[in-house]
Short mmCIF file of C-alpha atoms in Angstrom, two decimals:
data_model
loop_
_atom_site.label_atom_id
_atom_site.label_comp_id
_atom_site.label_asym_id
_atom_site.label_seq_id
_atom_site.Cartn_x
_atom_site.Cartn_y
_atom_site.Cartn_z
CA MET G 1 -41.59 -10.40 0.94
CA VAL G 2 -41.82 -6.99 -0.68
CA ALA G 3 -40.41 -5.34 2.43
CA ALA G 4 -37.59 -7.88 2.63
CA ALA G 5 -36.75 -7.42 -1.04
CA GLY G 6 -36.80 -3.66 -0.63
CA GLY G 7 -34.48 -3.92 2.36
CA LEU G 8 -32.10 -6.13 0.40
CA VAL G 9 -32.01 -3.68 -2.50
CA TRP G 10 -31.45 -0.78 -0.11
CA ARG G 11 -28.54 -2.58 1.57
CA ALA G 12 -27.08 -3.53 -1.80
CA HIS G 13 -27.22 0.11 -2.85
CA ASP G 14 -25.76 1.28 0.47
CA GLN G 15 -22.89 -1.20 0.18
CA GLY G 16 -22.01 -0.16 -3.36
CA VAL G 17 -23.06 -3.38 -5.09
CA PHE G 18 -24.29 -1.37 -8.08
CA SER G 19 -21.46 1.20 -8.13
CA ALA G 20 -18.23 -0.73 -7.76
CA GLY G 21 -15.18 1.45 -8.38
CA ALA G 22 -17.26 4.62 -8.63
CA GLY G 23 -17.74 7.64 -6.40
CA PRO G 24 -15.48 10.19 -4.67
CA ALA G 25 -13.04 7.58 -3.34
CA TYR G 26 -12.09 6.62 -6.89
CA GLU G 27 -12.05 10.05 -8.55
CA PRO G 28 -8.25 10.54 -8.21
CA TRP G 29 -7.77 7.78 -10.81
CA THR G 30 -9.72 9.68 -13.46
CA ASP G 31 -9.13 13.30 -12.41
CA TRP G 32 -5.40 13.19 -11.78
CA ARG G 33 -4.53 14.91 -15.07
CA SER G 34 -7.57 17.01 -15.93
CA ASP G 35 -7.73 18.24 -12.34
CA ALA G 36 -4.05 19.03 -12.03
CA ALA G 37 -3.00 22.65 -12.00
CA PRO G 38 0.41 23.30 -13.58
CA GLY G 39 3.22 22.95 -11.11
CA PRO G 40 4.44 20.59 -8.41
CA LEU G 41 0.98 19.45 -7.33
CA GLY G 42 0.79 17.59 -10.63
CA LEU G 43 3.54 15.32 -9.32
CA VAL G 44 1.68 14.79 -6.04
CA ARG G 45 -1.50 13.80 -7.90
CA ALA G 46 0.50 11.07 -9.60
CA GLY G 47 2.26 10.07 -6.39
CA ILE G 48 -0.98 9.22 -4.59
CA LEU G 49 -1.84 6.66 -7.30
CA ALA G 50 1.19 4.52 -6.45
CA ALA G 51 1.11 1.07 -4.90
CA SER G 52 1.41 0.71 -1.12
CA PRO G 53 1.17 -2.19 1.36
CA HIS G 54 -2.48 -2.98 2.19
CA ASN G 55 -3.29 0.29 0.38
CA THR G 56 -2.24 2.18 3.50
CA GLN G 57 -1.10 5.16 1.38
CA PRO G 58 1.59 6.05 3.94
CA TRP G 59 2.64 9.33 2.35
CA LEU G 60 2.53 13.02 3.11
CA PHE G 61 3.93 15.80 0.94
CA ARG G 62 5.16 19.36 1.37
CA ALA G 63 5.13 21.09 -2.01
CA GLY G 64 6.83 24.34 -2.94
CA ALA G 65 7.59 26.03 -6.24
CA THR G 66 10.89 24.19 -6.79
CA ARG G 67 10.85 21.39 -4.21
CA ILE G 68 8.66 18.57 -2.95
CA GLU G 69 9.40 16.80 0.29
CA LEU G 70 8.07 13.27 0.78
CA TYR G 71 7.25 12.16 4.32
CA ALA G 72 6.39 8.80 5.84
CA ASP G 73 3.06 9.03 7.63
CA THR G 74 4.16 6.63 10.37
CA GLU G 75 0.70 6.56 11.93
CA ARG G 76 -0.36 4.48 8.91
CA ASN G 77 1.96 1.60 9.75
CA LEU G 78 1.00 -2.07 9.55
CA GLY G 79 2.12 -3.03 13.04
CA ALA G 80 3.11 -6.69 13.31
CA PHE G 81 2.88 -7.03 9.52
CA ASP G 82 5.63 -4.44 9.02
CA PRO G 83 7.39 -3.88 12.36
CA TYR G 84 10.40 -2.08 10.86
CA LEU G 85 8.45 0.01 8.29
CA ARG G 86 10.27 -1.79 5.48
CA GLU G 87 7.15 -2.29 3.37
CA MET G 88 6.04 1.25 4.16
CA HIS G 89 9.24 2.56 2.60
CA ILE G 90 8.76 0.33 -0.46
CA GLY G 91 5.36 2.02 -0.91
CA LEU G 92 6.99 5.44 -0.55
CA GLY G 93 9.49 4.44 -3.24
CA CYS G 94 6.54 3.59 -5.50
CA ALA G 95 5.23 7.15 -5.05
CA LEU G 96 8.67 8.53 -5.94
CA GLU G 97 8.68 6.57 -9.20
CA ASN G 98 5.33 8.00 -10.28
CA MET G 99 6.37 11.52 -9.30
CA THR G 100 9.71 11.54 -11.10
CA ARG G 101 8.16 10.20 -14.30
CA VAL G 102 5.32 12.70 -14.31
CA GLY G 103 7.72 15.50 -13.43
CA ARG G 104 9.63 14.97 -16.66
CA VAL G 105 6.40 14.96 -18.67
CA LEU G 106 5.31 18.21 -17.00
CA GLY G 107 8.58 19.95 -17.87
CA TYR G 108 10.91 19.44 -14.92
CA ASP G 109 14.31 17.97 -14.34
CA VAL G 110 13.77 16.06 -11.10
CA THR G 111 16.68 15.39 -8.75
CA VAL G 112 15.83 12.98 -5.93
CA THR G 113 17.74 12.84 -2.65
CA LEU G 114 16.87 9.88 -0.47
CA GLY G 115 17.01 9.99 3.32
CA ALA G 116 19.80 7.89 4.81
CA GLY G 117 19.93 5.58 7.78
CA PRO G 118 18.56 2.24 8.93
CA LEU G 119 14.92 1.22 9.18
CA ALA G 120 13.61 0.67 12.69
CA ALA G 121 10.42 0.09 14.63
CA PRO G 122 8.26 3.22 14.80
CA PRO G 123 8.70 5.28 17.96
CA ALA G 124 5.98 5.47 20.58
CA SER G 125 5.28 9.07 19.55
CA LEU G 126 4.49 8.99 15.84
CA HIS G 127 5.42 11.99 13.71
CA PRO G 128 5.83 12.33 9.94
CA ALA G 129 9.41 11.52 8.93
CA ARG G 130 10.98 12.99 5.80
CA VAL G 131 12.32 10.25 3.54
CA ALA G 132 13.10 12.03 0.26
CA THR G 133 13.40 15.43 -1.38
CA LEU G 134 12.65 16.17 -5.02
CA GLU G 135 14.35 19.27 -6.46
CA LEU G 136 12.59 20.64 -9.54
CA SER G 137 14.14 22.74 -12.27
CA PRO G 138 12.52 23.83 -15.57
CA ALA G 139 13.22 21.61 -18.57
CA ARG G 140 11.77 20.64 -21.90
CA PRO G 141 8.80 18.27 -21.40
CA ARG G 142 9.64 14.72 -22.39
CA PRO G 143 7.10 12.01 -23.26
CA ASP G 144 7.00 8.84 -21.18
CA ARG G 145 4.72 5.99 -22.21
CA LEU G 146 4.70 4.59 -18.68
CA VAL G 147 2.95 7.75 -17.45
CA ASP G 148 -0.08 6.71 -19.47
CA ALA G 149 -0.15 3.46 -17.46
CA ILE G 150 -0.32 5.22 -14.07
CA PRO G 151 -4.15 5.49 -13.90
CA LEU G 152 -4.54 1.96 -15.31
CA ARG G 153 -2.19 0.17 -12.90
CA HIS G 154 -4.12 -1.88 -10.33
CA THR G 155 -3.17 -4.88 -8.24
CA ASP G 156 -4.73 -8.00 -9.76
CA ARG G 157 -5.46 -10.61 -7.06
CA GLY G 158 -7.45 -12.88 -9.38
CA ALA G 159 -6.64 -15.90 -11.50
CA TYR G 160 -4.16 -15.48 -14.34
CA ALA G 161 -4.04 -17.50 -17.56
CA ALA G 162 -1.63 -20.14 -16.25
CA ALA G 163 -0.86 -21.62 -19.69
CA ARG G 164 0.29 -18.29 -21.11
CA PRO G 165 3.85 -17.30 -20.14
CA VAL G 166 5.10 -13.77 -19.65
CA PRO G 167 6.58 -12.75 -23.04
CA GLY G 168 10.32 -12.83 -23.47
CA ASP G 169 10.59 -9.12 -24.32
CA MET G 170 8.90 -8.30 -21.01
CA LEU G 171 11.37 -10.47 -19.13
CA GLU G 172 14.27 -8.69 -20.82
CA ALA G 173 12.76 -5.30 -19.98
CA MET G 174 12.34 -6.38 -16.34
CA TRP G 175 16.00 -7.40 -16.07
CA ALA G 176 17.06 -4.06 -17.57
CA VAL G 177 15.32 -2.11 -14.78
CA PHE G 178 17.91 -3.40 -12.29
CA GLN G 179 21.10 -2.92 -14.28
CA ASP G 180 21.89 0.52 -12.86
CA ASP G 181 21.76 -0.34 -9.13
CA ALA G 182 24.43 -2.50 -7.51
CA ASP G 183 22.41 -2.86 -4.31
CA VAL G 184 19.03 -3.93 -5.72
CA ARG G 185 18.60 -7.14 -7.71
CA LEU G 186 15.82 -9.10 -9.42
CA PHE G 187 15.24 -12.86 -9.22
CA LEU G 188 12.68 -14.49 -11.53
CA PHE G 189 11.18 -17.98 -11.30
CA SER G 190 9.29 -19.47 -14.24
CA ALA G 191 10.32 -23.14 -14.42
CA PRO G 192 7.76 -25.56 -12.93
CA GLY G 193 10.06 -26.74 -10.13
CA GLU G 194 11.00 -23.18 -9.20
CA ARG G 195 7.38 -22.09 -9.15
CA LYS G 196 6.43 -25.01 -6.90
CA GLN G 197 9.23 -24.17 -4.47
CA PHE G 198 8.18 -20.52 -4.48
CA GLY G 199 4.51 -21.39 -4.03
CA ASP G 200 5.23 -23.73 -1.12
CA LEU G 201 7.20 -20.97 0.57
CA VAL G 202 4.38 -18.46 0.09
CA GLN G 203 1.73 -20.88 1.33
CA GLY G 204 3.74 -21.79 4.41
CA ALA G 205 4.23 -18.12 5.26
CA THR G 206 0.51 -17.44 4.73
CA ASP G 207 -0.39 -20.27 7.13
CA ALA G 208 2.00 -18.84 9.72
CA ILE G 209 0.49 -15.38 9.40
CA ILE G 210 -3.11 -16.46 9.92
CA ALA G 211 -1.99 -18.46 12.97
CA ASP G 212 -0.57 -15.25 14.48
CA PRO G 213 -3.35 -13.21 16.18
CA ALA G 214 -1.26 -10.03 16.21
CA MET G 215 -0.65 -10.18 12.47
CA VAL G 216 -4.30 -10.95 11.75
CA ALA G 217 -5.41 -7.98 13.87
CA ALA G 218 -2.88 -5.65 12.22
CA SER G 219 -4.05 -6.68 8.77
CA ASP G 220 -7.77 -6.57 9.60
CA ARG G 221 -7.45 -2.92 10.61
CA TRP G 222 -7.12 -2.12 6.89
CA PHE G 223 -10.05 -4.15 5.56
CA ARG G 224 -12.95 -1.96 4.42
CA HIS G 225 -16.04 -4.16 4.49
CA ARG G 226 -18.69 -1.43 4.39
CA GLY G 227 -19.31 0.88 1.47
CA LEU G 228 -19.53 3.79 3.90
CA ASP G 229 -16.01 3.09 5.16
CA VAL G 230 -14.62 2.87 1.63
CA HIS G 231 -15.77 6.40 0.83
CA ARG G 232 -15.09 7.84 4.28
CA LYS G 233 -11.56 6.50 4.74
CA ARG G 234 -10.59 6.10 1.08
CA ASP G 235 -7.84 3.59 1.79
CA GLY G 236 -7.33 -0.07 2.68
CA LEU G 237 -8.41 -3.33 1.08
CA THR G 238 -11.89 -3.58 -0.41
CA LEU G 239 -14.15 -6.41 -1.49
CA ASP G 240 -14.18 -5.05 -5.06
CA ALA G 241 -10.40 -5.41 -5.31
CA ALA G 242 -10.34 -8.92 -3.83
CA ALA G 243 -11.16 -10.58 -7.19
CA LEU G 244 -13.93 -12.72 -5.69
CA GLY G 245 -16.09 -12.72 -8.81
CA PRO G 246 -19.20 -10.59 -9.35
CA PHE G 247 -21.73 -12.81 -7.56
CA VAL G 248 -19.56 -13.62 -4.54
CA THR G 249 -18.55 -9.95 -4.23
CA ALA G 250 -22.18 -8.87 -4.25
CA MET G 251 -23.11 -11.44 -1.61
CA ALA G 252 -20.12 -10.50 0.56
CA LYS G 253 -21.23 -6.87 0.46
CA VAL G 254 -24.86 -7.62 1.35
CA LEU G 255 -24.15 -10.07 4.16
CA PRO G 256 -22.79 -8.92 7.56
CA PRO G 257 -19.00 -8.40 7.58
CA ALA G 258 -16.96 -11.55 8.11
CA SER G 259 -14.77 -11.89 11.17
CA ALA G 260 -11.05 -11.21 10.87
CA GLU G 261 -10.35 -14.93 11.15
CA THR G 262 -12.84 -15.78 8.38
CA SER G 263 -11.46 -13.08 6.07
CA HIS G 264 -7.94 -14.32 6.53
CA ARG G 265 -8.93 -17.96 5.96
CA TYR G 266 -10.39 -16.86 2.63
CA TRP G 267 -7.12 -15.08 1.87
CA ARG G 268 -5.22 -18.28 2.66
CA ASP G 269 -7.52 -20.34 0.43
CA ALA G 270 -7.29 -17.82 -2.44
CA THR G 271 -3.50 -17.85 -2.15
CA ARG G 272 -3.43 -21.65 -2.32
CA ASP G 273 -6.17 -22.29 -4.89
CA VAL G 274 -6.01 -19.25 -7.18
CA GLN G 275 -2.92 -17.09 -6.91
CA ILE G 276 -0.16 -19.68 -6.65
CA PRO G 277 -1.36 -22.25 -9.22
CA THR G 278 -2.32 -19.73 -11.94
CA SER G 279 0.91 -17.70 -11.88
CA ALA G 280 3.25 -18.15 -14.84
CA LEU G 281 6.00 -16.14 -13.16
CA PHE G 282 7.12 -15.32 -9.64
CA GLY G 283 9.71 -12.72 -8.74
CA LEU G 284 11.77 -11.38 -5.86
CA ILE G 285 13.32 -7.95 -5.51
CA ALA G 286 16.33 -8.28 -3.23
CA VAL G 287 18.70 -5.83 -1.56
CA ARG G 288 22.09 -6.01 0.09
CA ASP G 289 20.77 -4.72 3.42
CA LEU G 290 17.15 -5.52 4.25
CA TYR G 291 16.86 -2.66 6.72
CA ASP G 292 18.64 0.10 4.84
CA ARG G 293 16.24 2.99 4.14
CA PRO G 294 17.58 4.07 0.71
CA GLN G 295 17.66 0.49 -0.54
CA ALA G 296 14.02 -0.04 0.51
CA LEU G 297 13.01 3.15 -1.30
CA ARG G 298 14.91 2.16 -4.45
CA ALA G 299 13.33 -1.31 -4.36
CA GLY G 300 9.93 0.42 -4.28
CA GLN G 301 10.82 2.60 -7.25
CA ARG G 302 11.68 -0.47 -9.26
CA TRP G 303 8.57 -2.39 -8.24
CA GLN G 304 6.39 0.49 -9.38
CA ARG G 305 8.29 0.62 -12.66
CA LEU G 306 7.82 -3.11 -13.22
CA HIS G 307 4.09 -2.81 -12.54
CA LEU G 308 3.72 0.14 -14.91
CA MET G 309 5.63 -1.77 -17.60
CA ALA G 310 3.35 -4.77 -17.11
CA THR G 311 0.24 -2.59 -17.28
CA ALA G 312 1.44 -0.97 -20.52
CA ARG G 313 1.80 -4.47 -22.01
CA GLY G 314 -1.58 -5.75 -20.81
CA LEU G 315 -0.08 -7.99 -18.10
CA ALA G 316 -1.12 -8.41 -14.47
CA MET G 317 0.93 -8.27 -11.28
CA GLN G 318 0.33 -8.69 -7.55
CA PRO G 319 2.54 -8.42 -4.46
CA ILE G 320 2.69 -11.78 -2.70
CA ASN G 321 5.03 -10.75 0.07
CA GLN G 322 4.16 -13.14 2.90
CA PRO G 323 7.60 -14.82 3.12
CA VAL G 324 9.41 -11.51 3.64
CA GLU G 325 6.81 -10.38 6.17
CA MET G 326 7.64 -13.51 8.16
CA VAL G 327 11.33 -12.56 8.05
CA ASP G 328 10.45 -9.31 9.82
CA ARG G 329 8.09 -11.01 12.27
CA GLU G 330 10.62 -13.65 13.28
CA ARG G 331 13.25 -10.97 13.79
CA GLU G 332 10.88 -8.89 15.89
CA GLN G 333 10.05 -11.88 18.10
CA GLY G 334 13.64 -13.06 18.40
CA LYS G 335 12.87 -16.40 16.73
CA PRO G 336 15.25 -18.43 14.55
CA PRO G 337 15.35 -16.92 11.03
CA ARG G 338 13.59 -19.79 9.26
CA ALA G 339 11.88 -17.59 6.68
CA ALA G 340 15.17 -15.89 5.76
CA ALA G 341 16.86 -19.28 5.39
CA ALA G 342 14.04 -20.53 3.13
CA LEU G 343 14.35 -17.48 0.92
CA ALA G 344 18.13 -17.95 0.70
CA ALA G 345 17.56 -21.56 -0.38
CA LEU G 346 15.19 -20.29 -3.08
CA THR G 347 17.61 -17.69 -4.50
CA GLY G 348 20.76 -19.72 -3.93
CA ASP G 349 22.60 -16.57 -2.83
CA ALA G 350 22.52 -15.61 0.85
CA ALA G 351 24.29 -12.32 0.07
CA TRP G 352 20.99 -10.98 -1.26
CA ASN G 353 18.01 -10.37 1.01
CA PRO G 354 14.59 -10.50 -0.68
CA THR G 355 12.50 -7.49 0.30
CA PHE G 356 9.57 -7.86 -2.10
CA ALA G 357 7.85 -10.85 -3.70
CA PHE G 358 5.35 -10.77 -6.56
CA ARG G 359 3.48 -12.80 -9.15
CA ALA G 360 2.90 -11.94 -12.79
CA GLY G 361 0.93 -13.27 -15.72
CA VAL G 362 -1.79 -12.70 -18.28
CA PRO G 363 -5.03 -11.49 -16.62
CA THR G 364 -8.34 -13.25 -17.06
CA ARG G 365 -10.49 -10.23 -16.14
CA PRO G 366 -9.85 -6.51 -15.51
CA ALA G 367 -8.56 -5.61 -12.04
CA ALA G 368 -10.59 -3.21 -9.92
CA PRO G 369 -9.16 0.09 -8.68
CA SER G 370 -8.61 0.77 -5.00
CA PRO G 371 -9.82 3.90 -3.22
CA ARG G 372 -7.52 6.89 -2.90
CA ARG G 373 -7.32 9.82 -0.51
CA PRO G 374 -7.43 13.22 -2.21
CA VAL G 375 -4.44 15.50 -2.55
CA GLY G 376 -5.86 17.85 0.07
CA ALA G 377 -5.65 15.11 2.69
CA VAL G 378 -1.93 14.39 2.15
CA VAL G 379 -0.35 17.82 1.54
CA LEU G 380 1.16 19.44 4.63
CA GLY G 381 0.54 23.10 5.20
#
């Protein structure tokens, strides 16, 4: 019994049961300002704290004295989950939002030029692809309250306080984010009937995904079940960030890793039983052209801004993008566009193509951080 208990304690320690959210993989969240030397690398340190699909962190940077180039690390693609790299480019747009905001605080005027062209399946030979250039010129530093939210912004996959609506001033601020872009639009759903329609659409898409072996395999590649993998790879989805609750998280870490099928069944159940019913607000970010590169990047910039705004106000947000992922998957397989038609029925305007879906509300517990790769791993020589 003593030996068994000792073995259990050793495994718990090895799996990070007693050190959730701590260690080298999480240091970029706390060191991003104190560790930042003056200059363009300060922008990069903020960029790597942005949101990205499945926490793939699909970015690379080339930094000079007056310019930063942002590249898509196409080797970090989600395969059947993101066959046209649409979600990858939304994540890259999130990094741009962090970088431009921090640049102004650090004393730069930042001019962003986005790469043009359509999104497409990644080529057989994967190479970094430049997607944006940031030109930096000296300027007077300007304060930005959303910069303070950057190290606090985390995806909250847990239950929200369903009876507490998102405040009206937050809704107005969210609408204002989209007033300056004719090609990117926000749809919000807070009425009970709207939320049920949205939830049914999300649940149906989730069921379709877990019935698709290729999508399950593509997603499972980014699950980090072992503590060793969390700190070695410093990316992906972790048990700590899954909002399972302290006891269940500890047990999941100590027990052998679940199969891909089991993990995704839990994800389906959490979507149905926790995420959909406790959300006071659902939203869609839509674009004119679903596979236009600049529009995907600009949609990502606005999602990051929404999430920073929510964080600054003590609110929680989570991507819940399964319906749009099924749009891509059906297109890739040449199937009838049922997911796109369902989304058009939800918005009531087929001229707009949803590219990002999310939930928002009042959190019931703090969200855990996700691991991050260090700057040295993402800066090109």
